[in-house]
Structures are given as structure tokens and as C-alpha cells.
PDB file of C-alpha atoms in Angstrom:
ATOM      1  CA  MET A  26      84.069-180.995  40.021  1.00 66.00           C
ATOM      2  CA  ASP A  27      85.669-179.704  36.811  1.00 76.00           C
ATOM      3  CA  THR A  28      83.359-180.872  34.033  1.00 82.00           C
ATOM      4  CA  ARG A  29      86.033-180.171  31.415  1.00 84.00           C
ATOM      5  CA  LYS A  30      88.031-183.049  32.877  1.00 89.00           C
ATOM      6  CA  LEU A  31      84.953-185.261  32.836  1.00 90.00           C
ATOM      7  CA  ALA A  32      84.228-184.384  29.205  1.00 88.00           C
ATOM      8  CA  THR A  33      87.855-185.168  28.336  1.00 90.00           C
ATOM      9  CA  PHE A  34      87.538-188.566  30.027  1.00 92.00           C
ATOM     10  CA  ILE A  35      84.404-189.335  27.998  1.00 91.00           C
ATOM     11  CA  ASP A  36      86.053-188.311  24.739  1.00 89.00           C
ATOM     12  CA  LEU A  37      89.249-190.278  25.389  1.00 90.00           C
ATOM     13  CA  ALA A  38      87.160-193.344  26.225  1.00 91.00           C
ATOM     14  CA  GLN A  39      85.676-193.020  22.730  1.00 88.00           C
ATOM     15  CA  THR A  40      88.827-192.216  20.751  1.00 88.00           C
ATOM     16  CA  CYS A  41      91.469-194.116  22.758  1.00 88.00           C
ATOM     17  CA  ASN A  42      93.848-191.577  21.229  1.00 87.00           C
ATOM     18  CA  TYR A  43      95.363-188.589  23.051  1.00 86.00           C
ATOM     19  CA  SER A  44      96.020-186.650  19.850  1.00 83.00           C
ATOM     20  CA  ARG A  45      92.476-187.065  18.528  1.00 82.00           C
ATOM     21  CA  THR A  46      90.926-186.139  21.870  1.00 85.00           C
ATOM     22  CA  ALA A  47      93.156-183.055  22.067  1.00 84.00           C
ATOM     23  CA  GLU A  48      91.811-181.974  18.675  1.00 78.00           C
ATOM     24  CA  ASN A  49      88.213-182.715  19.695  1.00 78.00           C
ATOM     25  CA  ILE A  50      88.417-180.566  22.822  1.00 79.00           C
ATOM     26  CA  PHE A  51      90.528-177.899  21.083  1.00 74.00           C
ATOM     27  CA  SER A  52      93.457-178.352  23.436  1.00 78.00           C
ATOM     28  CA  THR A  53      96.813-180.149  23.628  1.00 82.00           C
ATOM     29  CA  GLN A  54      97.866-183.723  24.369  1.00 83.00           C
ATOM     30  CA  ALA A  55      99.612-182.451  27.492  1.00 86.00           C
ATOM     31  CA  THR A  56      96.340-180.976  28.769  1.00 88.00           C
ATOM     32  CA  VAL A  57      94.462-184.215  28.040  1.00 89.00           C
ATOM     33  CA  SER A  58      97.088-186.179  29.967  1.00 90.00           C
ATOM     34  CA  LYS A  59      96.964-183.676  32.853  1.00 91.00           C
ATOM     35  CA  TYR A  60      93.165-183.908  33.098  1.00 92.00           C
ATOM     36  CA  ILE A  61      93.150-187.716  33.096  1.00 92.00           C
ATOM     37  CA  MET A  62      95.918-187.955  35.686  1.00 92.00           C
ATOM     38  CA  ALA A  63      94.069-185.445  37.894  1.00 92.00           C
ATOM     39  CA  LEU A  64      90.900-187.566  37.758  1.00 93.00           C
ATOM     40  CA  GLU A  65      92.849-190.731  38.524  1.00 92.00           C
ATOM     41  CA  LYS A  66      94.480-189.031  41.503  1.00 92.00           C
ATOM     42  CA  ASP A  67      91.170-187.647  42.816  1.00 91.00           C
ATOM     43  CA  TRP A  68      89.325-190.948  42.414  1.00 93.00           C
ATOM     44  CA  GLY A  69      92.166-193.281  43.348  1.00 93.00           C
ATOM     45  CA  VAL A  70      91.679-195.507  40.290  1.00 94.00           C
ATOM     46  CA  THR A  71      93.422-196.098  36.981  1.00 94.00           C
ATOM     47  CA  LEU A  72      91.125-195.101  34.133  1.00 94.00           C
ATOM     48  CA  PHE A  73      93.332-196.068  31.200  1.00 93.00           C
ATOM     49  CA  THR A  74      96.260-198.343  30.519  1.00 91.00           C
ATOM     50  CA  ARG A  75      98.942-196.764  28.354  1.00 85.00           C
ATOM     51  CA  ASP A  76     101.281-198.801  26.176  1.00 78.00           C
ATOM     52  CA  HIS A  77     103.398-196.652  23.875  1.00 69.00           C
ATOM     53  CA  ARG A  78     100.727-194.949  21.703  1.00 68.00           C
ATOM     54  CA  THR A  79      97.926-197.317  22.655  1.00 77.00           C
ATOM     55  CA  VAL A  80      95.329-196.182  25.207  1.00 88.00           C
ATOM     56  CA  THR A  81      92.819-198.683  26.617  1.00 91.00           C
ATOM     57  CA  LEU A  82      89.946-198.069  29.023  1.00 92.00           C
ATOM     58  CA  THR A  83      90.377-200.124  32.207  1.00 94.00           C
ATOM     59  CA  LYS A  84      87.653-202.150  33.893  1.00 93.00           C
ATOM     60  CA  ALA A  85      87.344-199.417  36.530  1.00 93.00           C
ATOM     61  CA  GLY A  86      87.165-196.757  33.819  1.00 92.00           C
ATOM     62  CA  ALA A  87      84.411-198.641  32.000  1.00 93.00           C
ATOM     63  CA  ALA A  88      82.435-198.951  35.246  1.00 94.00           C
ATOM     64  CA  ILE A  89      82.737-195.228  35.997  1.00 93.00           C
ATOM     65  CA  LEU A  90      82.044-193.985  32.455  1.00 93.00           C
ATOM     66  CA  PRO A  91      78.194-194.233  32.498  1.00 92.00           C
ATOM     67  CA  SER A  92      77.977-192.197  35.715  1.00 92.00           C
ATOM     68  CA  VAL A  93      80.273-189.532  34.275  1.00 91.00           C
ATOM     69  CA  LYS A  94      78.078-189.280  31.178  1.00 89.00           C
ATOM     70  CA  THR A  95      75.044-188.854  33.437  1.00 89.00           C
ATOM     71  CA  LEU A  96      76.800-186.014  35.291  1.00 88.00           C
ATOM     72  CA  ILE A  97      77.621-184.197  32.052  1.00 85.00           C
ATOM     73  CA  GLN A  98      74.044-184.571  30.820  1.00 83.00           C
ATOM     74  CA  ALA A  99      72.743-183.245  34.140  1.00 84.00           C
ATOM     75  CA  GLU A 100      75.044-180.232  33.860  1.00 81.00           C
ATOM     76  CA  GLN A 101      73.744-179.529  30.360  1.00 77.00           C
ATOM     77  CA  ARG A 102      70.156-179.613  31.624  1.00 78.00           C
ATOM     78  CA  LEU A 103      71.095-177.315  34.502  1.00 80.00           C
ATOM     79  CA  LEU A 104      72.742-174.785  32.171  1.00 75.00           C
ATOM     80  CA  GLN A 105      69.722-174.906  29.884  1.00 70.00           C
ATOM     81  CA  THR A 106      67.356-174.224  32.806  1.00 74.00           C
ATOM     82  CA  ILE A 107      69.527-171.340  34.001  1.00 73.00           C
ATOM     83  CA  ASP A 108      69.604-169.854  30.491  1.00 67.00           C
ATOM     84  CA  GLN A 109      65.833-170.092  30.235  1.00 65.00           C
ATOM     85  CA  GLN A 110      65.340-168.339  33.577  1.00 67.00           C
ATOM     86  CA  ILE A 111      67.779-165.560  32.701  1.00 61.00           C
ATOM     87  CA  ASN A 112      66.285-165.009  29.277  1.00 57.00           C
ATOM     88  CA  GLN A 113      62.770-164.694  30.690  1.00 59.00           C
ATOM     89  CA  THR A 114      63.738-161.411  32.336  1.00 59.00           C
ATOM     90  CA  ASP A 115      66.874-160.269  30.504  1.00 63.00           C
ATOM     91  CA  PRO A 116      67.397-161.867  27.077  1.00 81.00           C
ATOM     92  CA  THR A 117      71.156-162.066  26.706  1.00 88.00           C
ATOM     93  CA  LEU A 118      73.335-163.635  24.027  1.00 92.00           C
ATOM     94  CA  VAL A 119      77.034-164.200  24.727  1.00 94.00           C
ATOM     95  CA  ILE A 120      79.168-164.810  21.635  1.00 95.00           C
ATOM     96  CA  LYS A 121      82.923-165.360  21.686  1.00 94.00           C
ATOM     97  CA  GLY A 122      85.118-165.576  18.596  1.00 91.00           C
ATOM     98  CA  ILE A 123      88.662-166.152  17.415  1.00 88.00           C
ATOM     99  CA  PRO A 124      90.922-163.051  17.455  1.00 84.00           C
ATOM    100  CA  THR A 125      90.841-162.855  13.632  1.00 83.00           C
ATOM    101  CA  ILE A 126      87.025-162.973  13.394  1.00 86.00           C
ATOM    102  CA  SER A 127      86.910-159.495  11.820  1.00 84.00           C
ATOM    103  CA  ARG A 128      88.407-160.977   8.639  1.00 84.00           C
ATOM    104  CA  TYR A 129      85.418-163.263   8.113  1.00 88.00           C
ATOM    105  CA  GLN A 130      81.771-162.735   7.162  1.00 88.00           C
ATOM    106  CA  ALA A 131      80.713-163.878  10.635  1.00 89.00           C
ATOM    107  CA  PHE A 132      81.819-160.544  12.087  1.00 90.00           C
ATOM    108  CA  GLN A 133      79.318-158.610   9.960  1.00 91.00           C
ATOM    109  CA  LEU A 134      76.553-161.146  10.597  1.00 93.00           C
ATOM    110  CA  ILE A 135      76.870-160.725  14.365  1.00 94.00           C
ATOM    111  CA  PHE A 136      76.326-156.988  14.180  1.00 90.00           C
ATOM    112  CA  GLN A 137      73.571-157.258  11.577  1.00 94.00           C
ATOM    113  CA  PHE A 138      71.774-159.535  14.030  1.00 94.00           C
ATOM    114  CA  ASN A 139      72.314-156.997  16.800  1.00 93.00           C
ATOM    115  CA  GLN A 140      70.720-154.275  14.666  1.00 92.00           C
ATOM    116  CA  GLN A 141      67.696-156.453  13.898  1.00 93.00           C
ATOM    117  CA  HIS A 142      67.239-157.585  17.510  1.00 92.00           C
ATOM    118  CA  PRO A 143      67.956-154.626  19.821  1.00 90.00           C
ATOM    119  CA  GLU A 144      65.812-156.312  22.491  1.00 88.00           C
ATOM    120  CA  ILE A 145      68.588-158.890  22.996  1.00 91.00           C
ATOM    121  CA  ASN A 146      71.550-157.880  25.132  1.00 91.00           C
ATOM    122  CA  LEU A 147      74.449-158.985  22.902  1.00 92.00           C
ATOM    123  CA  LYS A 148      77.798-159.509  24.602  1.00 92.00           C
ATOM    124  CA  PHE A 149      80.569-160.159  22.084  1.00 92.00           C
ATOM    125  CA  SER A 150      84.256-160.698  22.803  1.00 91.00           C
ATOM    126  CA  GLU A 151      87.347-162.375  21.393  1.00 87.00           C
ATOM    127  CA  ALA A 152      89.161-165.259  23.065  1.00 84.00           C
ATOM    128  CA  GLU A 153      92.098-167.500  22.278  1.00 80.00           C
ATOM    129  CA  THR A 154      90.966-170.391  20.111  1.00 80.00           C
ATOM    130  CA  ASN A 155      91.896-173.060  22.656  1.00 78.00           C
ATOM    131  CA  GLN A 156      89.578-171.437  25.234  1.00 83.00           C
ATOM    132  CA  LEU A 157      86.444-171.177  23.105  1.00 87.00           C
ATOM    133  CA  MET A 158      85.008-174.678  23.472  1.00 85.00           C
ATOM    134  CA  ALA A 159      85.640-174.603  27.226  1.00 84.00           C
ATOM    135  CA  SER A 160      83.621-171.378  27.409  1.00 87.00           C
ATOM    136  CA  LEU A 161      80.703-173.215  25.779  1.00 87.00           C
ATOM    137  CA  ASP A 162      81.010-176.160  28.133  1.00 84.00           C
ATOM    138  CA  ASP A 163      81.069-174.110  31.328  1.00 82.00           C
ATOM    139  CA  GLY A 164      78.325-171.710  30.248  1.00 83.00           C
ATOM    140  CA  ARG A 165      80.462-168.587  29.764  1.00 87.00           C
ATOM    141  CA  ALA A 166      79.375-168.427  26.111  1.00 92.00           C
ATOM    142  CA  ASP A 167      76.175-169.330  24.295  1.00 93.00           C
ATOM    143  CA  ILE A 168      77.799-169.456  20.865  1.00 95.00           C
ATOM    144  CA  VAL A 169      81.395-169.397  19.657  1.00 95.00           C
ATOM    145  CA  PHE A 170      82.892-168.696  16.250  1.00 93.00           C
ATOM    146  CA  THR A 171      85.988-170.768  15.678  1.00 91.00           C
ATOM    147  CA  ARG A 172      88.134-172.672  13.226  1.00 89.00           C
ATOM    148  CA  LEU A 173      87.541-176.396  12.718  1.00 88.00           C
ATOM    149  CA  PHE A 174      89.801-178.984  11.158  1.00 85.00           C
ATOM    150  CA  GLU A 175      87.553-181.885  12.144  1.00 82.00           C
ATOM    151  CA  LYS A 176      83.856-182.326  12.865  1.00 79.00           C
ATOM    152  CA  PRO A 177      83.059-181.733  16.580  1.00 76.00           C
ATOM    153  CA  GLN A 178      81.274-184.223  18.804  1.00 78.00           C
ATOM    154  CA  ALA A 179      77.518-184.792  18.424  1.00 79.00           C
ATOM    155  CA  GLU A 180      76.709-182.672  21.504  1.00 83.00           C
ATOM    156  CA  TYR A 181      77.567-179.556  19.474  1.00 89.00           C
ATOM    157  CA  ALA A 182      75.625-177.954  16.615  1.00 91.00           C
ATOM    158  CA  VAL A 183      77.724-176.383  13.851  1.00 92.00           C
ATOM    159  CA  LEU A 184      76.705-173.717  11.353  1.00 91.00           C
ATOM    160  CA  GLY A 185      78.888-172.078   8.713  1.00 85.00           C
ATOM    161  CA  GLU A 186      80.272-172.663   5.237  1.00 80.00           C
ATOM    162  CA  GLU A 187      83.281-170.322   5.149  1.00 87.00           C
ATOM    163  CA  ARG A 188      86.581-172.062   4.473  1.00 91.00           C
ATOM    164  CA  ASP A 189      90.204-171.019   4.675  1.00 93.00           C
ATOM    165  CA  TYR A 190      93.462-172.670   3.648  1.00 94.00           C
ATOM    166  CA  PHE A 191      97.150-172.698   4.557  1.00 95.00           C
ATOM    167  CA  VAL A 192      99.667-170.427   2.855  1.00 97.00           C
ATOM    168  CA  ALA A 193     103.406-169.974   3.318  1.00 97.00           C
ATOM    169  CA  LEU A 194     104.561-166.502   4.330  1.00 97.00           C
ATOM    170  CA  MET A 195     108.081-165.259   3.641  1.00 97.00           C
ATOM    171  CA  SER A 196     110.207-162.309   2.590  1.00 96.00           C
ATOM    172  CA  ARG A 197     110.063-161.225  -1.054  1.00 95.00           C
ATOM    173  CA  ASP A 198     113.799-161.891  -1.208  1.00 94.00           C
ATOM    174  CA  ASN A 199     113.349-165.578  -0.431  1.00 95.00           C
ATOM    175  CA  SER A 200     114.008-167.710  -3.521  1.00 93.00           C
ATOM    176  CA  LEU A 201     110.687-169.505  -2.938  1.00 95.00           C
ATOM    177  CA  ALA A 202     108.673-166.283  -3.037  1.00 95.00           C
ATOM    178  CA  GLN A 203     108.483-166.303  -6.844  1.00 93.00           C
ATOM    179  CA  GLN A 204     106.618-169.617  -6.947  1.00 94.00           C
ATOM    180  CA  THR A 205     102.862-169.678  -7.593  1.00 94.00           C
ATOM    181  CA  ALA A 206     102.452-172.604  -5.173  1.00 95.00           C
ATOM    182  CA  LEU A 207     104.641-174.548  -2.752  1.00 96.00           C
ATOM    183  CA  THR A 208     104.639-177.903  -1.009  1.00 95.00           C
ATOM    184  CA  VAL A 209     105.639-178.232   2.632  1.00 94.00           C
ATOM    185  CA  GLN A 210     108.714-180.159   1.461  1.00 95.00           C
ATOM    186  CA  ASP A 211     109.867-176.956  -0.275  1.00 95.00           C
ATOM    187  CA  LEU A 212     110.039-175.338   3.178  1.00 95.00           C
ATOM    188  CA  ALA A 213     112.018-178.149   4.816  1.00 93.00           C
ATOM    189  CA  HIS A 214     115.271-176.216   5.227  1.00 93.00           C
ATOM    190  CA  GLU A 215     113.748-172.890   6.270  1.00 95.00           C
ATOM    191  CA  PRO A 216     113.590-171.607   9.873  1.00 96.00           C
ATOM    192  CA  PHE A 217     109.949-171.489  11.006  1.00 96.00           C
ATOM    193  CA  LEU A 218     108.020-168.768  12.831  1.00 96.00           C
ATOM    194  CA  LEU A 219     104.780-170.394  14.000  1.00 94.00           C
ATOM    195  CA  LEU A 220     101.624-169.521  15.883  1.00 90.00           C
ATOM    196  CA  ASP A 221     101.434-171.536  19.105  1.00 86.00           C
ATOM    197  CA  GLY A 222      98.897-174.052  20.399  1.00 79.00           C
ATOM    198  CA  ALA A 223      96.587-171.371  21.807  1.00 77.00           C
ATOM    199  CA  THR A 224      95.595-170.477  18.232  1.00 78.00           C
ATOM    200  CA  ASN A 225      94.546-174.049  17.350  1.00 80.00           C
ATOM    201  CA  VAL A 226      96.704-173.863  14.197  1.00 86.00           C
ATOM    202  CA  LEU A 227      99.958-175.329  15.516  1.00 88.00           C
ATOM    203  CA  ALA A 228      98.723-178.935  15.751  1.00 87.00           C
ATOM    204  CA  PRO A 229      97.505-179.207  12.121  1.00 90.00           C
ATOM    205  CA  VAL A 230     100.638-177.430  10.867  1.00 93.00           C
ATOM    206  CA  MET A 231     102.898-179.822  12.764  1.00 92.00           C
ATOM    207  CA  GLN A 232     100.832-182.783  11.579  1.00 90.00           C
ATOM    208  CA  THR A 233     101.156-181.632   7.960  1.00 91.00           C
ATOM    209  CA  LEU A 234     104.920-181.218   8.324  1.00 93.00           C
ATOM    210  CA  GLU A 235     105.284-184.595  10.020  1.00 91.00           C
ATOM    211  CA  GLN A 236     103.285-186.358   7.306  1.00 90.00           C
ATOM    212  CA  ALA A 237     105.592-184.809   4.713  1.00 91.00           C
ATOM    213  CA  GLY A 238     108.666-185.982   6.607  1.00 92.00           C
ATOM    214  CA  VAL A 239     109.698-182.440   7.519  1.00 93.00           C
ATOM    215  CA  VAL A 240     111.297-181.819  10.914  1.00 92.00           C
ATOM    216  CA  PRO A 241     110.922-178.050  11.311  1.00 92.00           C
ATOM    217  CA  GLN A 242     113.547-175.787  12.818  1.00 93.00           C
ATOM    218  CA  ILE A 243     111.270-173.552  14.896  1.00 94.00           C
ATOM    219  CA  VAL A 244     112.904-170.253  15.848  1.00 94.00           C
ATOM    220  CA  TYR A 245     109.737-168.561  17.152  1.00 93.00           C
ATOM    221  CA  GLU A 246     106.464-169.897  18.547  1.00 91.00           C
ATOM    222  CA  GLY A 247     103.848-167.482  19.873  1.00 88.00           C
ATOM    223  CA  ARG A 248     100.383-166.025  19.334  1.00 83.00           C
ATOM    224  CA  ARG A 249     101.193-162.569  17.933  1.00 88.00           C
ATOM    225  CA  VAL A 250     100.570-162.479  14.195  1.00 90.00           C
ATOM    226  CA  ASP A 251     101.946-158.941  13.952  1.00 91.00           C
ATOM    227  CA  LEU A 252     105.262-159.979  15.516  1.00 94.00           C
ATOM    228  CA  ILE A 253     105.654-162.864  13.068  1.00 95.00           C
ATOM    229  CA  LEU A 254     104.868-160.562  10.141  1.00 95.00           C
ATOM    230  CA  GLU A 255     107.438-158.038  11.341  1.00 95.00           C
ATOM    231  CA  MET A 256     110.121-160.742  11.612  1.00 95.00           C
ATOM    232  CA  LEU A 257     109.254-161.950   8.111  1.00 96.00           C
ATOM    233  CA  ASN A 258     109.439-158.348   6.932  1.00 95.00           C
ATOM    234  CA  GLN A 259     112.996-158.337   8.300  1.00 93.00           C
ATOM    235  CA  LYS A 260     113.802-161.475   6.236  1.00 93.00           C
ATOM    236  CA  MET A 261     113.673-163.914   9.169  1.00 93.00           C
ATOM    237  CA  GLY A 262     112.451-167.374   8.125  1.00 93.00           C
ATOM    238  CA  VAL A 263     109.022-168.521   6.915  1.00 96.00           C
ATOM    239  CA  SER A 264     105.624-169.065   8.474  1.00 97.00           C
ATOM    240  CA  ILE A 265     102.477-171.075   7.754  1.00 96.00           C
ATOM    241  CA  MET A 266      99.115-169.462   8.465  1.00 95.00           C
ATOM    242  CA  MET A 267      95.541-169.505   7.233  1.00 93.00           C
ATOM    243  CA  ASN A 268      95.106-167.217   4.231  1.00 93.00           C
ATOM    244  CA  HIS A 269      92.580-164.866   5.850  1.00 90.00           C
ATOM    245  CA  SER A 270      94.137-164.727   9.312  1.00 88.00           C
ATOM    246  CA  PHE A 271      96.544-161.856   8.593  1.00 91.00           C
ATOM    247  CA  ASP A 272      96.764-158.462   6.891  1.00 90.00           C
ATOM    248  CA  LEU A 273      99.922-157.638   4.928  1.00 93.00           C
ATOM    249  CA  ALA A 274      99.218-153.888   4.888  1.00 91.00           C
ATOM    250  CA  GLY A 275     102.351-152.279   6.275  1.00 90.00           C
ATOM    251  CA  TYR A 276     104.465-155.355   5.569  1.00 94.00           C
ATOM    252  CA  GLU A 277     105.454-154.640   1.966  1.00 93.00           C
ATOM    253  CA  ASN A 278     108.365-157.097   2.072  1.00 95.00           C
ATOM    254  CA  VAL A 279     106.151-160.103   2.938  1.00 96.00           C
ATOM    255  CA  VAL A 280     104.402-162.354   0.408  1.00 97.00           C
ATOM    256  CA  ALA A 281     101.978-165.252   0.784  1.00 96.00           C
ATOM    257  CA  VAL A 282     102.226-168.343  -1.426  1.00 97.00           C
ATOM    258  CA  PRO A 283      99.523-171.068  -1.431  1.00 96.00           C
ATOM    259  CA  ILE A 284     100.558-174.484  -0.153  1.00 96.00           C
ATOM    260  CA  HIS A 285      99.550-177.466  -2.293  1.00 94.00           C
ATOM    261  CA  PRO A 286      97.780-179.722  -1.849  1.00 91.00           C
ATOM    262  CA  LYS A 287      95.467-177.276  -0.125  1.00 91.00           C
ATOM    263  CA  GLN A 288      94.445-178.083   3.441  1.00 90.00           C
ATOM    264  CA  TYR A 289      91.212-176.386   4.441  1.00 92.00           C
ATOM    265  CA  SER A 290      89.684-175.373   7.740  1.00 90.00           C
ATOM    266  CA  GLN A 291      86.022-174.565   8.324  1.00 90.00           C
ATOM    267  CA  LEU A 292      85.009-171.327  10.015  1.00 91.00           C
ATOM    268  CA  ALA A 293      81.803-171.926  11.915  1.00 92.00           C
ATOM    269  CA  PHE A 294      79.462-170.906  14.691  1.00 95.00           C
ATOM    270  CA  ILE A 295      79.102-173.622  17.340  1.00 94.00           C
ATOM    271  CA  LYS A 296      76.613-174.060  20.167  1.00 93.00           C
ATOM    272  CA  ARG A 297      75.711-176.836  22.538  1.00 89.00           C
ATOM    273  CA  GLN A 298      72.734-178.854  21.324  1.00 87.00           C
ATOM    274  CA  ALA A 299      71.282-178.551  24.837  1.00 82.00           C
ATOM    275  CA  ASN A 300      71.195-174.752  24.698  1.00 84.00           C
ATOM    276  CA  GLN A 301      67.649-174.000  23.515  1.00 81.00           C
ATOM    277  CA  SER A 302      67.307-170.431  24.802  1.00 86.00           C
ATOM    278  CA  GLU A 303      65.222-168.043  22.715  1.00 87.00           C
ATOM    279  CA  SER A 304      68.200-165.742  22.086  1.00 90.00           C
ATOM    280  CA  VAL A 305      70.259-168.626  20.720  1.00 92.00           C
ATOM    281  CA  ARG A 306      67.343-169.865  18.622  1.00 91.00           C
ATOM    282  CA  LEU A 307      66.862-166.435  17.054  1.00 93.00           C
ATOM    283  CA  PHE A 308      70.561-166.046  16.276  1.00 94.00           C
ATOM    284  CA  TRP A 309      70.800-169.552  14.797  1.00 94.00           C
ATOM    285  CA  GLN A 310      67.779-168.860  12.605  1.00 93.00           C
ATOM    286  CA  PHE A 311      69.280-165.539  11.484  1.00 93.00           C
ATOM    287  CA  ILE A 312      72.562-167.180  10.430  1.00 93.00           C
ATOM    288  CA  GLN A 313      70.713-169.926   8.557  1.00 91.00           C
ATOM    289  CA  GLU A 314      68.722-167.321   6.632  1.00 91.00           C
ATOM    290  CA  ASN A 315      71.740-165.168   5.799  1.00 85.00           C
TER     291      ASN A 315
END
């Protein structure tokens, strides 16, 4: 049984909101809906009633919920036991991070830890942001480094104080490029080049635009920062990204202007509370001390 679907069911039962659950599990509303419908099909019951934007747990859903929570807790204990057995003979630490991790202090901390603890087999890799939490949940990662716009659920431990904020990117020839700060309303009539949902940035950007009453004309949506920068360099539209998620070296025609009011994200290491392996404990202690 796919425990990601079960965890989504538990979260939606708490939030009763597809958008909020999508943010909590670092995914999309479409994925949340797909997971819930798959469970309903497999189990032959209706878990939620849906009325416009209102989501309500059904009687059947409420009856099933405690057993699902027990399953998730049992899986966490199983993963913890497996980690303990593995680390008794081969202490391994698997860390996954966002593709732009090299632009943050976390990148240096990981390799400083590796130098101080050569006895631990460190396995580090990048992954798309929307895959990171799933890798924690299914045991493919011990710790992830990711971007947070909201506090995660209580089953996760979070460590990190780095912050980043949104800026508008555009060609130097754009009339807005001379401003020291912009509002999202200033960008209302510009064509947008945006990072897609896999980067975990699209949802907060769209939410910010929607709250400002801006309906964006999106001409590109993808996950390649370099491609967006090249299009901006060729005077194509504007983009919104986190200030430290790009490098303008080689893109002399592109400028970044802060967006006010500033909207911050937190860059943090995350682990499951249930993961108490010695390798994880040592890394967590190292980050706290540095």
C-alpha cells in the first residue's frame, strides 16, 4: 500500500483543504485529489464530501482514519528499526537537497560534516523539490534540505535559519528595471516566465499574484532556471524567483529587483522525528553547533 496516499488522507482530514494539504506534502492539488480518489476506488468508500471549495470527512472516512494513522506509525517504527540495523554494520547517511543547494550555507555544512565524520558513508544528491518529502516518507532519504513557506507537520523535525525572498527578474531595457523595489501589481501586464510546480515555488508565486488581483499571462513554465535567464537576457518577459536561486553571471542583460512587501521562505534541513539513527543524530548535532 502506498503510504504517501495514506499520509495525504491523514493530512486532508486535518486541513479539510486541498490547497493547504498540497502545500503540506509539497505537491499539487491535482496530486492530492488523485491520491484520495485512488484510495476511495481501492477501498470502495467515499472518504470526503466535496462541495465547491469545502471538503468534509465522511462517516466512513472518520471510521477509517484511526487505523490509517496506526499504519503510518507502524511504518515509521519499521523504518527506524531498519535504519538501526543498517547503521550497526554500515553507518550511512542519505541527504537529498534542492537543485540550488550550492547557493546556500547548507552545502558547505554537509561537506564539513563529511570531513569530520569519515566513518559515516555520506550519500548526497539533488532532487526536485516536490520529491524531497516523499523521499523522507518512504525511507529513500534520512534528511532533506528544502525550501519551506509554511511549518511542516509535527512528525517532522526542522533545523535551519537561512531565509530567502522573492525578486522580479527582467531585461535591463524593461522600464521597471530602474526601480529599487516593485510590487506584484507593477508586473500585471508583463508576460511571465515561471518555474513550475516541481520546484515548489509556483504555488506561492501564483498565490501572491492572485492575492494582488493579478491574472498572469504565462508564456513559459518549466524547471530550467538557465533557460528562463536566457529568455530574459533576450528581452522576453519577466520572472519571479527566490533571490539566491540563480546566478546572473553570463546574463549581463538581466537584473533582479526586490518585490515588496517581501515574502520570505525558510531554507531548512528536515528529518522524520521517528528517525533516531546514530548517523542522523550526529548530523543534527553538528548543524545545531554550527
